[in-house]
């Protein structure tokens, strides 16, 4: 993706994969020559990396690569903004997004199927990253860095309180865009 970023205009990578091992702290050193290096390289070139936290229902640990510092880790909520029972999350989790009963494309003659998981939530966040990035580029002729987009989403979403007492933000694209839009409309 980094090599082809200009050719294909790549600005976001979404990863719905993970290890069997769960992590309750950052895991950069564990994967220093593989995932950590690739994620750090992507963010160095201003490519956002979103990663699913896993589906073990654990509220103290998440899978790798979501536990890597420069990855934006994503857990799932229901349509009622309840933390999905299957969703891994902890204090490393960056954002929540809808992940339950998502109508998704399916690779056979069916065409679509209903799925649930943090792998359904992560593409929502990747899409929001693209929208915020493009809005800011068009509005101010500047490319937001992945950390700036993540901060804007965290500051303008809905706080969801986890079972162990900390808050994680559920994305809200409307509030995020409105917070960045400080230019008066030009009507002629």
One Martini backbone bead per residue (centre of mass of N, CA, C, O) as a GRO file, in nm:
protein
  188
    1UNK     BB    1   0.057   0.063  -0.021
    2UNK     BB    2   0.293   0.257  -0.004
    3UNK     BB    3   0.404   0.216  -0.291
    4UNK     BB    4   0.085   0.279  -0.414
    5UNK     BB    5  -0.034   0.554  -0.307
    6UNK     BB    6  -0.030   0.734  -0.570
    7UNK     BB    7  -0.155   0.550  -0.787
    8UNK     BB    8  -0.426   0.486  -0.573
    9UNK     BB    9  -0.487   0.683  -0.342
   10UNK     BB   10  -0.376   0.599  -0.054
   11UNK     BB   11  -0.513   0.661   0.298
   12UNK     BB   12  -0.627   0.365   0.383
   13UNK     BB   13  -0.614   0.098   0.622
   14UNK     BB   14  -0.784  -0.218   0.665
   15UNK     BB   15  -0.789  -0.451   0.953
   16UNK     BB   16  -0.924  -0.798   0.965
   17UNK     BB   17  -0.718  -0.910   1.203
   18UNK     BB   18  -0.552  -1.168   1.415
   19UNK     BB   19  -0.462  -1.295   1.706
   20UNK     BB   20  -0.483  -1.523   1.970
   21UNK     BB   21  -0.348  -1.315   2.124
   22UNK     BB   22  -0.374  -1.110   2.404
   23UNK     BB   23  -0.365  -0.750   2.487
   24UNK     BB   24  -0.297  -0.497   2.763
   25UNK     BB   25  -0.070  -0.379   2.580
   26UNK     BB   26   0.154  -0.270   2.399
   27UNK     BB   27   0.303  -0.459   2.095
   28UNK     BB   28   0.546  -0.351   1.924
   29UNK     BB   29   0.792  -0.539   2.008
   30UNK     BB   30   0.671  -0.813   1.912
   31UNK     BB   31   0.634  -0.668   1.595
   32UNK     BB   32   0.888  -0.495   1.488
   33UNK     BB   33   0.940  -0.651   1.192
   34UNK     BB   34   0.639  -0.621   1.099
   35UNK     BB   35   0.369  -0.463   1.175
   36UNK     BB   36   0.500  -0.216   1.301
   37UNK     BB   37   0.664  -0.131   1.057
   38UNK     BB   38   0.424  -0.105   0.857
   39UNK     BB   39   0.253   0.099   1.018
   40UNK     BB   40   0.468   0.319   1.054
   41UNK     BB   41   0.512   0.360   0.751
   42UNK     BB   42   0.229   0.448   0.677
   43UNK     BB   43   0.209   0.696   0.873
   44UNK     BB   44   0.455   0.842   0.754
   45UNK     BB   45   0.268   0.855   0.471
   46UNK     BB   46  -0.033   0.930   0.568
   47UNK     BB   47  -0.155   0.646   0.655
   48UNK     BB   48  -0.421   0.500   0.772
   49UNK     BB   49  -0.473   0.252   1.048
   50UNK     BB   50  -0.712   0.004   1.079
   51UNK     BB   51  -0.813  -0.216   1.366
   52UNK     BB   52  -0.922  -0.497   1.489
   53UNK     BB   53  -0.983  -0.634   1.828
   54UNK     BB   54  -1.191  -0.860   1.837
   55UNK     BB   55  -1.414  -1.173   1.935
   56UNK     BB   56  -1.402  -1.263   2.276
   57UNK     BB   57  -1.527  -1.063   2.499
   58UNK     BB   58  -1.297  -0.870   2.594
   59UNK     BB   59  -1.226  -0.604   2.859
   60UNK     BB   60  -0.870  -0.620   2.871
   61UNK     BB   61  -0.823  -0.715   2.559
   62UNK     BB   62  -0.635  -0.733   2.247
   63UNK     BB   63  -0.537  -0.763   1.936
   64UNK     BB   64  -0.325  -0.822   1.684
   65UNK     BB   65  -0.257  -0.497   1.558
   66UNK     BB   66  -0.430  -0.309   1.758
   67UNK     BB   67  -0.178  -0.282   1.982
   68UNK     BB   68  -0.060  -0.070   1.804
   69UNK     BB   69  -0.004   0.254   1.829
   70UNK     BB   70  -0.056   0.343   1.506
   71UNK     BB   71  -0.315   0.202   1.543
   72UNK     BB   72  -0.660   0.200   1.492
   73UNK     BB   73  -0.868   0.085   1.727
   74UNK     BB   74  -1.163  -0.140   1.681
   75UNK     BB   75  -1.482  -0.153   1.810
   76UNK     BB   76  -1.810  -0.276   1.899
   77UNK     BB   77  -2.148  -0.182   1.836
   78UNK     BB   78  -2.463  -0.131   1.853
   79UNK     BB   79  -2.745   0.044   1.752
   80UNK     BB   80  -2.767   0.119   2.084
   81UNK     BB   81  -2.475   0.167   2.206
   82UNK     BB   82  -2.372  -0.116   2.275
   83UNK     BB   83  -2.156  -0.328   2.373
   84UNK     BB   84  -2.048  -0.588   2.223
   85UNK     BB   85  -2.022  -0.905   2.345
   86UNK     BB   86  -1.772  -0.987   2.140
   87UNK     BB   87  -1.603  -0.738   2.206
   88UNK     BB   88  -1.299  -0.615   2.214
   89UNK     BB   89  -1.163  -0.422   2.498
   90UNK     BB   90  -0.976  -0.126   2.610
   91UNK     BB   91  -0.750   0.130   2.682
   92UNK     BB   92  -0.648   0.101   2.366
   93UNK     BB   93  -0.904   0.181   2.253
   94UNK     BB   94  -1.019   0.422   2.023
   95UNK     BB   95  -1.290   0.296   1.876
   96UNK     BB   96  -1.627   0.298   1.789
   97UNK     BB   97  -1.857   0.086   1.592
   98UNK     BB   98  -2.061  -0.051   1.396
   99UNK     BB   99  -2.105  -0.443   1.417
  100UNK     BB  100  -2.415  -0.524   1.414
  101UNK     BB  101  -2.589  -0.641   1.168
  102UNK     BB  102  -2.430  -0.633   0.885
  103UNK     BB  103  -2.465  -0.556   0.558
  104UNK     BB  104  -2.283  -0.772   0.338
  105UNK     BB  105  -2.082  -0.880   0.128
  106UNK     BB  106  -2.081  -1.192  -0.073
  107UNK     BB  107  -1.878  -1.462  -0.228
  108UNK     BB  108  -2.159  -1.527  -0.389
  109UNK     BB  109  -2.482  -1.564  -0.509
  110UNK     BB  110  -2.611  -1.396  -0.278
  111UNK     BB  111  -2.422  -1.108  -0.220
  112UNK     BB  112  -2.554  -1.108   0.081
  113UNK     BB  113  -2.491  -1.057   0.441
  114UNK     BB  114  -2.506  -1.112   0.788
  115UNK     BB  115  -2.287  -0.943   1.022
  116UNK     BB  116  -2.057  -0.978   1.307
  117UNK     BB  117  -1.800  -0.746   1.419
  118UNK     BB  118  -1.500  -0.581   1.416
  119UNK     BB  119  -1.486  -0.621   1.098
  120UNK     BB  120  -1.744  -0.430   1.063
  121UNK     BB  121  -1.639  -0.166   1.210
  122UNK     BB  122  -1.367  -0.081   1.074
  123UNK     BB  123  -1.474   0.029   0.793
  124UNK     BB  124  -1.621   0.268   0.911
  125UNK     BB  125  -1.364   0.415   1.004
  126UNK     BB  126  -1.221   0.428   0.734
  127UNK     BB  127  -1.441   0.600   0.596
  128UNK     BB  128  -1.418   0.841   0.791
  129UNK     BB  129  -1.127   0.910   0.734
  130UNK     BB  130  -1.173   0.986   0.438
  131UNK     BB  131  -1.380   1.214   0.481
  132UNK     BB  132  -1.209   1.397   0.662
  133UNK     BB  133  -0.969   1.426   0.477
  134UNK     BB  134  -1.126   1.546   0.233
  135UNK     BB  135  -1.251   1.786   0.370
  136UNK     BB  136  -0.987   1.923   0.462
  137UNK     BB  137  -0.864   1.947   0.181
  138UNK     BB  138  -1.093   2.122   0.055
  139UNK     BB  139  -1.111   2.350   0.278
  140UNK     BB  140  -0.760   2.384   0.341
  141UNK     BB  141  -0.534   2.245   0.174
  142UNK     BB  142  -0.503   1.986   0.379
  143UNK     BB  143  -0.349   1.709   0.533
  144UNK     BB  144  -0.443   1.499   0.751
  145UNK     BB  145  -0.339   1.324   1.003
  146UNK     BB  146  -0.411   1.040   1.161
  147UNK     BB  147  -0.405   1.169   1.452
  148UNK     BB  148  -0.604   1.403   1.383
  149UNK     BB  149  -0.846   1.233   1.307
  150UNK     BB  150  -0.871   1.074   1.567
  151UNK     BB  151  -0.913   1.320   1.749
  152UNK     BB  152  -1.168   1.429   1.612
  153UNK     BB  153  -1.337   1.174   1.670
  154UNK     BB  154  -1.303   1.170   1.982
  155UNK     BB  155  -1.420   1.476   2.023
  156UNK     BB  156  -1.714   1.401   1.835
  157UNK     BB  157  -1.840   1.175   1.983
  158UNK     BB  158  -1.963   0.902   2.162
  159UNK     BB  159  -1.969   0.810   2.482
  160UNK     BB  160  -1.849   0.494   2.603
  161UNK     BB  161  -1.889   0.286   2.879
  162UNK     BB  162  -1.713   0.065   3.028
  163UNK     BB  163  -1.698  -0.190   3.266
  164UNK     BB  164  -1.407  -0.047   3.375
  165UNK     BB  165  -1.471   0.294   3.341
  166UNK     BB  166  -1.403   0.374   3.050
  167UNK     BB  167  -1.381   0.580   2.765
  168UNK     BB  168  -1.527   0.546   2.437
  169UNK     BB  169  -1.557   0.639   2.107
  170UNK     BB  170  -1.819   0.694   1.894
  171UNK     BB  171  -1.870   0.756   1.592
  172UNK     BB  172  -1.926   1.100   1.430
  173UNK     BB  173  -1.934   1.249   1.136
  174UNK     BB  174  -2.104   1.500   1.164
  175UNK     BB  175  -1.966   1.629   1.414
  176UNK     BB  176  -1.684   1.636   1.290
  177UNK     BB  177  -1.736   1.815   1.044
  178UNK     BB  178  -1.863   2.054   1.193
  179UNK     BB  179  -1.606   2.114   1.369
  180UNK     BB  180  -1.429   2.184   1.096
  181UNK     BB  181  -1.654   2.390   0.997
  182UNK     BB  182  -1.545   2.745   0.972
  183UNK     BB  183  -1.696   2.819   0.705
  184UNK     BB  184  -1.870   3.026   0.534
  185UNK     BB  185  -2.098   3.049   0.316
  186UNK     BB  186  -2.112   3.098  -0.046
  187UNK     BB  187  -2.352   3.315  -0.173
  188UNK     BB  188  -2.479   3.395  -0.528
   0.00000   0.00000   0.00000
